Structure formats: C-alpha cells, structure tokens
Amino acid sequence: MPTTKETTAAQDAERDITPVEDLTQPLALHSKRTERKRKKLEKRANSKSSCSDVEPRGFLDLPLELLMAILELLRPSDIFVLSRVNARLRTFLLEEEVAIARHIVNWRYPILAQCFLRPVLMEDIDPAIQPLLSIPDRPDLKLSHRIPHQNIPQPDVALHCTCMTCLVRWTSLCAAVDMVHWQDNLDKGEPIPTIPRGQLPAWNQELIASNRRVVLKSLTSPLWYARILEAHLDSTTRSIRRHSQNKGDRRLHFRMTEEDMRAGTDAFLQRAGPPTFDYPYSRELYYMLEAFLPSRSWLSAQQKWVYMSQSQEWHEKDLETLVCFDTANHWLSQNPAIHGPDGNHLGSVWEKYEVAQCPVVDVTEIWVEETGTLPCANAIVESKSVSSPGIDSWLEEPPSQYFAGEAYTRSVRIVWVGQDGGKKRVGPSTKALERLTEAWELGDALNYARGCFAGVSTPVPDGDTQIFTVAYHPKLAAAWSHTELPNTTTQTHVIIFAEGEERAELRRVLGSQWSSSSTKHPMFPALLCSLMLAHGLDSTLEDIKAAVREVEARTGHHRFASRHQTQPAAGELGNLSAQMSGCAAKLANGTRKMKVVEAINDFISQHVVSRQKPAGDIPQATHAAGEPFSTPHFDLVRHRAQMQGVDTAYVQQRVQIQIAALFHLIAQQDNAIAFDTARATRSIAASSLQDSSSMKMLALVAMFFLPGSFVAALFSTPLFAWDEALASGGGGMAVGTRPQFALFWAVTAPLTALVFVLYGVWMCVQGRRERAKSDGGISLEVV
C-alpha cells in the first residue's frame, strides 16, 4: 500500500504533465481619456521610429547636390507648382531661388537672357546719383523723345534705375509679357482689340497693371524673371510656327523643328535668322512680328550674332552722362555768357553748326590688331557718344583695347559735326569743337574746309603730322591729320561736317569690311569721302533714269522695244517738261560731284604713288591685291569713276533729248490748238455766211409781202367809206375817207417818231458804255 509521500509525488507529477489553463480576460476600458493617451503614445512611438530610420522617405531628404540637379532640369513653371506642395518645400525653394534660377536660365534660356536684361535696382546705384534719377525733366529723357504707349506700363522710379539703358530693358520686358497675353488671339486669327487714340479703357488698364506687377516681381525675384523668359520662348515658338505655316509670308524665318519645340530651350535661336530690331511699341506690330529678340544684331561677315547689352557698360555710361549733364548745368548756371568763335574765318556757310550747348558728341573709332602680322586683318569700327564735359577724358583714353581676347590699337578717330538724322540734334557744341581742333591742330585746316566750296587740298604740314581737307558745299566738309609713330602705328584724327543722307552714307561705308592696312593709310578719310560722293551720284543717276524712262514711255520718243507708250502725254506736257528740267539741274550738280570725285581720286593716287617709291627693286610699302590702296585695286576705283562719268553723260543726253522732244510736242500741241481754233473760226464764219444769206432771203420775202400786207391791213380798217362808194354806184375808183382816217395818222406818226427816238437814245447809251469800257481797259494796261 503506497505511503502518503508517494501519493503526494504522484500527484505532483500529474500536475506537471497537465498545466492549468488560464481563462481570465482583461477588462474593457471605455474611457475617452485613456483612448487619447493611447493614441499619444502610438504617435510618439512612430515619430521615434521615423527618426531612427536611415533611408530617406521624402523629396527634401535627398542629398543637396542630387536635389539641385533635379530642380535644374525643371521649367520655372514647374518650380512654382512645387512651391505649393508644402511650406517646408516652399521655404527651401525660396532659400535656393538664386542658384536654381541661375542654373535654369543658363541651361534653357541663355540667348533670351542676353536679349532681355533686367533694369538695375535703385539700391545698387550710388546714393549720390539716386537724386539725379528722380528729376522729372532730365536732359537725357528730353533727348529720347519718349512717349507713353498703350501696351507699356510706366516704370517704378523708386524701385529701379530709369536711365536710358534701363528704360529700354524695362520696355522690352513689358512688351514680352504683353505679347504672351495675345498669343491665343493670334493663333485663332482673332483681331486684337484696337484702342482709339486718347482713350483708356478699363480692361486695358487692368491688363497693364497686371503686366506691371509681373515685371516688377521679376526685378527682385530670379524665378519670376526665368518665368518671363519661359513664357516669351513659348510666344516665340508659336509665332515662328504660325508664320512658317503661312504660305504667303515669304520672309526669312528661323529654322525650328519639332525637336526644338519639345526641348524647351532657346538653342535654335542661335541659328541664322531675320534681324530683330523692331520694338513692338504697338499691338498692331504683333501680327507680323516673328521673333522679338532685342539688343542683338547679325554679323554677316562673321556669321554670328552679337549682343549689344551683355554688360553694365551702357548703364554706367548713361549714369556718367547724367552726372555730366548735372555738372554742365551747374557750370552754365555759374557762366551764363558762352561765346563761340570770333567769326573771322571763311566758313560763313557753316555757321548754322555753331551752337552754344550740346550734351554729347558723336564719335567713331577704328581699331586694328597690335601684332600687325596680317595686313588684311579686319578692323573693328566702334561708334558711340561722348559727353561734352568728358571730351578731355575721351582724348586721354589709352590707345589699346581688347576685343574678344585680342589686343587692338586705335587707328582712326572721327568726330561728327552737324545734325543727327535720328536725334534731330546739332552737335557738338562750339566749345567742344574748339577743344577738339586745338588738341588735333586742325584749326586752320577746318576753317579752310568750311570756307571752301569744293575740292581737296593739303595745307602746310606740321612736323611729322600731315593735314588734309575735303569740301563739297553744302553737303560735306572734312579735315584730318595723320601721324605715323615709330612703332609702325598710325593716328588719324578726322572732323567731318555732314548730316542727313551724307552722314548715313558715310556710316554705311564705314560699316563695310576694312583691312587694318587700309585704315592706317593717310588717304583713308579721302577714300571714304570719294566713295560717299560716288554712291550718292549712283543714287541720283538711278532716280533720274527712272524719271527719264517714265517720260520716254509718255512721249514715245525712243527706240526701246521693251518700253511701250502707256497713254498719250497730251495735257501734262508742262509737268513732264518741268520734271525733265529738274533732272537736268540734278545732272549739272552730278557733273560737279563727278569732278570732285575725280579730283579726290587723283589726289589719293598721287599720295599712294609717293608712299610706294621704290628703293632699288623693292617698294617702300606693299599692299595685298585686295587692299583699296594697292595700285590694281585703286585703278579699278578710278576706272569705275570714269565709267560713272560716261554714264552721267549718257543720262544727260537722254534728258536733253526728252527736253527737246517735249519742246517739239508742246509746239505741235500749240499748233494743233491753233489749227483747231482756225477750223472752228472758219466753221463759224461759214455758218454766219449761211445765216446772212438766209436773212437776206427772209428780207426779200418780207419786202415782197410787206406792201401788200400793209395795204391790206390799211384797207381792212374802218377808215374809208366803202359803203357810200357802193351806194353811189359810181364807176370810178374814188373812195371817201372817214374822220378816223385823220385820227389814225395823227396817232401813228408821233408814235413812229417816238420809237425811232427811243432807239437812237438806246444806241447812244450803248456807245458810251463801250467807250467807257475801252477807256478803262487802256488806263489799266498803262498802269
């Protein structure tokens, strides 16, 4: 029988084998306070776990370099969309705005960024100059003739600079923003609303205010500036596509492909295309404007675009000019009496250019490479304006400058005197001109050129300096000095009196491609004058030829098979004769111009030969075959001038032939009129003769019937006693009269006499009137 201990052990073993099951359950808690505490604990646990994670879970958790590389691939509009995601991302984008916008613009819009520069902020300008920019009637604004436009808002004078360069930049940005608004109308062919002059509709004011806010934001926000460039690139691509699809528009277009449009960059605008100088100051210009890319120009010689506003140089020059204006006004206020030259020179025909004040001086400089290894290397022509108070600083500028990394030396300096066609300003001032003539020792030569009517001459040289003059009154007068320095460089200083077409032609000739050796030659200014006069003569001859061809077609006095008489010239021979007389006068002036051109060419030829005197068998100066002052090339120039003289003589003969033809046609017309008058007079005389014969016949008939009619009328009146004669039965012809017979003659005789008297009085009055008229005409003719 088991003991008590054994029984207890068995029970313990059985308990270990079968454990006890716990059926207890937790109590359900329904307290809101407990629920909030639980959620708080879970949120804290989740935040701790997220902070302990190593892998990034958001866009901003990426490395900064990778994040910036991604943002640089986006468009500015995409950046604005990202800024609305959350506050943290917006803060990051605003902090890195400058770097992001710079990389986007450099990659997507490098060309547009060079065309559209932002005005300089007022805070970046010297505080001493800021008050000058706030003057409402500044001299530089008066010179610009700036007027408000309906599509360009007014600038903010308190935020940014208002110099001429910054105003142009402001206008370009505002025009680009306004063009974006009307692209849908242009694509759909819907007309842009026209605003009558002098009216300001509410919708246009709201649009201008909206555009102004956008442009003002772009001045301080680089992303807004990049957004304007993006919108303008879209406008440009749409405009190019619209014009290229127009089969009637045969102008030169930019070559743009579908890949260029999808790329979202302006790289295709670097290709050759039409010039883009037109500023859309009016919305009517949007229709024909294909690509608005201001401040750049195409150089056909170098086959590339050049940008004229790539730096702050123009802005700084405008500020310098403004400072000079302020200084000049202060000086003029202290020195009100400004006197010009004494007037004792011979140049009275040029006295209209003696002006007391002029703010700037128009100048042109020609630069050549310092190395001089290539005689035919191209020279660089640079035109600019220099403030009148800064003439001394300009004269002391260093003679060397770098262009595109190459060292260049100044070879020619030209000062333009006269009225500028674009700015309508006569300059420079008399004081500035005197300063220039004194510095360049051109006083006597200039007085001679201003007093000479035509020709070319060489005044007495001053040491190593040669002095020359060219004159063609009243279109041109030039004086220049030429100095050759020991280091194979030359200096040529030129003062030219020219305006209008002559100045424009000289600038066009200067804009041609010139070699360095040509600009160093002392006869380079003379060659410019010769080419200008020759080109002017060509234009005159072309105009005269067109007029002569028209008159030849009207008169029919020619043997050109391709020219037919359009309509008879009768009735306008006087106008045609006056036109040909004017052409003859122009040809006489052209002959004078031709003589001056020949004199200049001979003058140049003499100096070219004198500079090429041989030393042994080697000439002192050699030139390339294409150089203007080489003997073969200049022989061609002289030969062309000779042929131009032949053409002038030929046109003059044609004009004389037409004048003679018109004289004969007018004489024939007068003779024809005289013949017509004689024919009409003869016809009138024949008619008068016929009428006279008819009147005679009528008179004869009246004479034939008048006695019988008078007798019948007399006998039919009750003046005779016909009844008594019949009653008496007498066989005679005696008829008695009644008492009324005497009354008839008593009334008729005085009445007839009264009629003749009245007729005589009327004839006397008419005779007196005719004599009075004839006497008055004679007295008037005598007076």
GROMACS .gro file of C-alpha atoms in nm, residues 322-582:
model
  261
  322LEU     CA    1   2.369  11.211  -6.636
  323VAL     CA    2   2.640  11.324  -6.398
  324CYS     CA    3   2.800  11.524  -6.680
  325PHE     CA    4   2.464  11.689  -6.752
  326ASP     CA    5   2.433  11.790  -6.390
  327THR     CA    6   2.789  11.922  -6.386
  328ALA     CA    7   2.735  12.111  -6.712
  329ASN     CA    8   2.412  12.267  -6.589
  330HIS     CA    9   2.588  12.379  -6.272
  331TRP     CA   10   2.874  12.525  -6.478
  332LEU     CA   11   2.633  12.701  -6.715
  333SER     CA   12   2.449  12.849  -6.421
  334GLN     CA   13   2.780  12.992  -6.298
  335ASN     CA   14   2.889  13.103  -6.651
  336PRO     CA   15   2.579  13.214  -6.845
  337ALA     CA   16   2.773  13.400  -7.116
  338ILE     CA   17   2.912  13.146  -7.359
  339HIS     CA   18   3.077  13.279  -7.674
  340GLY     CA   19   3.160  13.091  -7.991
  341PRO     CA   20   3.440  13.163  -8.237
  342ASP     CA   21   3.516  13.514  -8.344
  343GLY     CA   22   3.364  13.460  -8.688
  344ASN     CA   23   3.666  13.592  -8.878
  345HIS     CA   24   3.715  13.268  -9.070
  346LEU     CA   25   3.587  13.196  -9.418
  347GLY     CA   26   3.336  12.939  -9.302
  348SER     CA   27   3.025  13.155  -9.306
  349VAL     CA   28   2.839  12.885  -9.498
  350TRP     CA   29   2.873  12.653  -9.197
  351GLU     CA   30   2.771  12.900  -8.926
  352LYS     CA   31   2.449  12.709  -8.857
  353TYR     CA   32   2.662  12.449  -8.677
  354GLU     CA   33   2.791  12.700  -8.424
  355VAL     CA   34   2.582  12.605  -8.121
  356ALA     CA   35   2.638  12.714  -7.765
  357GLN     CA   36   2.536  12.388  -7.597
  358CYS     CA   37   2.517  12.023  -7.688
  359PRO     CA   38   2.521  11.745  -7.427
  360VAL     CA   39   2.707  11.480  -7.628
  361VAL     CA   40   2.950  11.438  -7.917
  362ASP     CA   41   2.902  11.158  -8.170
  363VAL     CA   42   3.232  10.984  -8.243
  364THR     CA   43   3.357  10.677  -8.429
  365GLU     CA   44   3.677  10.487  -8.356
  366ILE     CA   45   3.855  10.225  -8.570
  367TRP     CA   46   4.073   9.963  -8.402
  368VAL     CA   47   4.337   9.738  -8.561
  369GLU     CA   48   4.532   9.444  -8.420
  370GLU     CA   49   4.851   9.536  -8.238
  371THR     CA   50   5.050   9.243  -8.382
  372GLY     CA   51   5.011   9.357  -8.740
  373THR     CA   52   5.109   9.015  -8.874
  374LEU     CA   53   4.827   9.015  -9.126
  375PRO     CA   54   4.797   9.333  -9.336
  376CYS     CA   55   4.447   9.232  -9.448
  377ALA     CA   56   4.320   9.161  -9.095
  378ASN     CA   57   3.978   9.314  -9.040
  379ALA     CA   58   3.949   9.636  -8.842
  380ILE     CA   59   3.681   9.697  -8.581
  381VAL     CA   60   3.459  10.006  -8.618
  382GLU     CA   61   3.301  10.134  -8.295
  383SER     CA   62   3.054  10.425  -8.279
  384LYS     CA   63   2.946  10.588  -7.956
  385SER     CA   64   2.853  10.917  -7.790
  386VAL     CA   65   3.082  11.108  -7.555
  387SER     CA   66   2.954  11.368  -7.311
  388SER     CA   67   3.073  11.722  -7.387
  389PRO     CA   68   3.225  11.777  -7.041
  390GLY     CA   69   3.408  11.446  -7.081
  391ILE     CA   70   3.593  11.536  -7.402
  392ASP     CA   71   3.924  11.568  -7.222
  393SER     CA   72   3.882  11.225  -7.064
  394TRP     CA   73   3.799  11.077  -7.403
  395LEU     CA   74   4.106  11.237  -7.561
  396GLU     CA   75   4.325  11.084  -7.290
  397GLU     CA   76   4.187  10.732  -7.323
  398PRO     CA   77   4.459  10.467  -7.377
  399PRO     CA   78   4.522  10.375  -7.741
  400SER     CA   79   4.493   9.999  -7.676
  401GLN     CA   80   4.191   9.785  -7.601
  402TYR     CA   81   4.095   9.417  -7.601
  403PHE     CA   82   3.825   9.277  -7.829
  404ALA     CA   83   3.737   8.909  -7.795
  405GLY     CA   84   4.064   8.842  -7.613
  406GLU     CA   85   4.283   9.011  -7.878
  407ALA     CA   86   4.480   9.333  -7.830
  408TYR     CA   87   4.380   9.616  -8.064
  409THR     CA   88   4.526   9.963  -8.122
  410ARG     CA   89   4.319  10.267  -8.213
  411SER     CA   90   4.398  10.385  -8.565
  412VAL     CA   91   4.129  10.641  -8.656
  413ARG     CA   92   3.914  10.880  -8.454
  414ILE     CA   93   3.622  11.056  -8.625
  415VAL     CA   94   3.408  11.334  -8.478
  416TRP     CA   95   3.074  11.403  -8.648
  417VAL     CA   96   2.957  11.764  -8.674
  418GLY     CA   97   2.609  11.854  -8.784
  419GLN     CA   98   2.252  11.747  -8.726
  420ASP     CA   99   2.198  11.383  -8.646
  421GLY     CA  100   1.909  11.243  -8.851
  422GLY     CA  101   1.769  11.025  -8.575
  423LYS     CA  102   1.802  11.252  -8.271
  424LYS     CA  103   1.745  11.584  -8.455
  425ARG     CA  104   2.031  11.738  -8.261
  426VAL     CA  105   2.307  11.967  -8.387
  427GLY     CA  106   2.640  11.897  -8.223
  428PRO     CA  107   2.896  11.919  -8.088
  429SER     CA  108   2.892  12.247  -7.904
  430THR     CA  109   3.123  12.524  -8.019
  431LYS     CA  110   3.333  12.493  -7.707
  432ALA     CA  111   3.379  12.117  -7.753
  433LEU     CA  112   3.463  12.164  -8.123
  434GLU     CA  113   3.726  12.425  -8.036
  435ARG     CA  114   3.876  12.186  -7.781
  436LEU     CA  115   3.900  11.908  -8.041
  437THR     CA  116   4.051  12.129  -8.311
  438GLU     CA  117   4.308  12.258  -8.061
  439ALA     CA  118   4.403  11.908  -7.946
  440TRP     CA  119   4.437  11.778  -8.303
  441GLU     CA  120   4.583  12.100  -8.450
  442LEU     CA  121   4.313  12.127  -8.715
  443GLY     CA  122   4.202  12.487  -8.662
  444ASP     CA  123   4.339  12.638  -8.986
  445ALA     CA  124   4.252  12.331  -9.195
  446LEU     CA  125   3.900  12.328  -9.059
  447ASN     CA  126   3.846  12.696  -9.132
  448TYR     CA  127   3.971  12.641  -9.487
  449ALA     CA  128   3.745  12.337  -9.539
  450ARG     CA  129   3.444  12.523  -9.403
  451GLY     CA  130   3.508  12.816  -9.638
  452CYS     CA  131   3.587  12.611  -9.948
  453PHE     CA  132   3.307  12.518 -10.188
  454ALA     CA  133   3.456  12.208 -10.348
  455GLY     CA  134   3.787  12.030 -10.382
  456VAL     CA  135   4.065  11.855 -10.192
  457SER     CA  136   4.386  12.010 -10.064
  458THR     CA  137   4.689  11.966  -9.841
  459PRO     CA  138   4.773  12.255  -9.609
  460VAL     CA  139   5.126  12.302  -9.485
  461PRO     CA  140   5.221  12.000  -9.268
  462ASP     CA  141   5.318  12.050  -8.905
  463GLY     CA  142   5.632  11.840  -8.845
  464ASP     CA  143   5.559  11.470  -8.886
  465THR     CA  144   5.184  11.538  -8.895
  466GLN     CA  145   5.016  11.557  -9.236
  467ILE     CA  146   4.696  11.762  -9.271
  468PHE     CA  147   4.432  11.722  -9.545
  469THR     CA  148   4.091  11.871  -9.629
  470VAL     CA  149   3.795  11.775  -9.849
  471ALA     CA  150   3.499  12.003  -9.922
  472TYR     CA  151   3.178  11.973 -10.119
  473HIS     CA  152   2.948  12.261 -10.027
  474PRO     CA  153   2.693  12.237  -9.874
  475LYS     CA  154   2.694  11.861  -9.818
  476LEU     CA  155   3.039  11.783  -9.686
  477ALA     CA  156   3.348  11.934  -9.527
  478ALA     CA  157   3.625  11.726  -9.368
  479ALA     CA  158   3.967  11.794  -9.219
  480TRP     CA  159   4.203  11.535  -9.076
  481SER     CA  160   4.557  11.494  -8.952
  482HIS     CA  161   4.771  11.183  -8.994
  483THR     CA  162   5.073  11.096  -8.782
  484GLU     CA  163   5.299  10.791  -8.820
  485LEU     CA  164   5.456  10.679  -8.495
  486PRO     CA  165   5.793  10.500  -8.472
  487ASN     CA  166   5.639  10.169  -8.362
  488THR     CA  167   5.464  10.124  -8.702
  489THR     CA  168   5.135  10.253  -8.565
  490THR     CA  169   4.944  10.549  -8.703
  491GLN     CA  170   4.697  10.800  -8.569
  492THR     CA  171   4.437  10.970  -8.785
  493HIS     CA  172   4.206  11.235  -8.636
  494VAL     CA  173   3.911  11.341  -8.851
  495ILE     CA  174   3.644  11.610  -8.811
  496ILE     CA  175   3.357  11.574  -9.061
  497PHE     CA  176   3.075  11.823  -9.127
  498ALA     CA  177   2.792  11.612  -9.269
  499GLU     CA  178   2.427  11.538  -9.199
  500GLY     CA  179   2.125  11.366  -9.346
  501GLU     CA  180   2.189  11.129  -9.634
  502GLU     CA  181   2.560  11.212  -9.648
  503ARG     CA  182   2.619  11.116  -9.285
  504ALA     CA  183   2.412  10.799  -9.323
  505GLU     CA  184   2.609  10.704  -9.637
  506LEU     CA  185   2.943  10.767  -9.463
  507ARG     CA  186   2.837  10.547  -9.172
  508ARG     CA  187   2.725  10.277  -9.413
  509VAL     CA  188   3.062  10.288  -9.592
  510LEU     CA  189   3.240  10.275  -9.256
  511GLY     CA  190   3.037   9.969  -9.166
  512SER     CA  191   3.192   9.775  -9.452
  513GLN     CA  192   3.477   9.532  -9.400
  514TRP     CA  193   3.809   9.720  -9.392
  515SER     CA  194   4.159   9.584  -9.360
  516SER     CA  195   4.399   9.713  -9.098
  517SER     CA  196   4.642   9.849  -9.356
  518SER     CA  197   4.362  10.047  -9.523
  519THR     CA  198   4.260  10.225  -9.205
  520LYS     CA  199   4.625  10.313  -9.132
  521HIS     CA  200   4.668  10.488  -9.467
  522PRO     CA  201   4.658  10.871  -9.455
  523MET     CA  202   4.419  10.873  -9.752
  524PHE     CA  203   4.157  10.659  -9.577
  525PRO     CA  204   3.927  10.958  -9.494
  526ALA     CA  205   3.963  11.084  -9.852
  527LEU     CA  206   3.860  10.740  -9.980
  528LEU     CA  207   3.553  10.748  -9.754
  529CYS     CA  208   3.451  11.088  -9.895
  530SER     CA  209   3.510  10.969 -10.251
  531LEU     CA  210   3.300  10.656 -10.202
  532MET     CA  211   3.025  10.855 -10.034
  533LEU     CA  212   3.006  11.106 -10.319
  534ALA     CA  213   3.023  10.828 -10.579
  535HIS     CA  214   2.744  10.632 -10.412
  536GLY     CA  215   2.538  10.948 -10.385
  537LEU     CA  216   2.588  11.008 -10.757
  538ASP     CA  217   2.479  10.650 -10.826
  539SER     CA  218   2.157  10.707 -10.634
  540THR     CA  219   2.095  11.032 -10.818
  541LEU     CA  220   2.152  10.868 -11.157
  542GLU     CA  221   1.917  10.583 -11.071
  543ASP     CA  222   1.642  10.829 -10.975
  544ILE     CA  223   1.696  11.029 -11.293
  545LYS     CA  224   1.696  10.714 -11.507
  546ALA     CA  225   1.363  10.610 -11.358
  547ALA     CA  226   1.218  10.954 -11.431
  548VAL     CA  227   1.358  10.952 -11.786
  549ARG     CA  228   1.216  10.605 -11.853
  550GLU     CA  229   0.875  10.724 -11.741
  551VAL     CA  230   0.890  11.034 -11.962
  552GLU     CA  231   1.013  10.828 -12.257
  553ALA     CA  232   0.717  10.598 -12.215
  554ARG     CA  233   0.486  10.901 -12.205
  555THR     CA  234   0.633  11.080 -12.505
  556GLY     CA  235   0.713  10.778 -12.720
  557HIS     CA  236   1.043  10.935 -12.839
  558HIS     CA  237   1.266  10.630 -12.801
  559ARG     CA  238   1.357  10.308 -12.980
  560PHE     CA  239   1.346  10.070 -12.684
  561ALA     CA  240   1.145   9.766 -12.788
  562SER     CA  241   1.064   9.675 -12.427
  563ARG     CA  242   0.916  10.015 -12.348
  564HIS     CA  243   0.569  10.099 -12.474
  565GLN     CA  244   0.380  10.421 -12.450
  566THR     CA  245   0.137  10.384 -12.163
  567GLN     CA  246  -0.101  10.664 -12.256
  568PRO     CA  247  -0.086  10.989 -12.452
  569ALA     CA  248   0.113  11.261 -12.286
  570ALA     CA  249  -0.117  11.541 -12.408
  571GLY     CA  250  -0.242  11.763 -12.130
  572GLU     CA  251   0.058  11.708 -11.899
  573LEU     CA  252   0.347  11.814 -12.118
  574GLY     CA  253   0.414  12.113 -11.895
  575ASN     CA  254   0.461  11.888 -11.586
  576LEU     CA  255   0.683  11.647 -11.779
  577SER     CA  256   0.891  11.936 -11.911
  578ALA     CA  257   0.934  12.072 -11.557
  579GLN     CA  258   1.034  11.726 -11.438
  580MET     CA  259   1.299  11.693 -11.707
  581SER     CA  260   1.428  12.042 -11.632
  582GLY     CA  261   1.472  11.935 -11.270
   0.00000   0.00000   0.00000
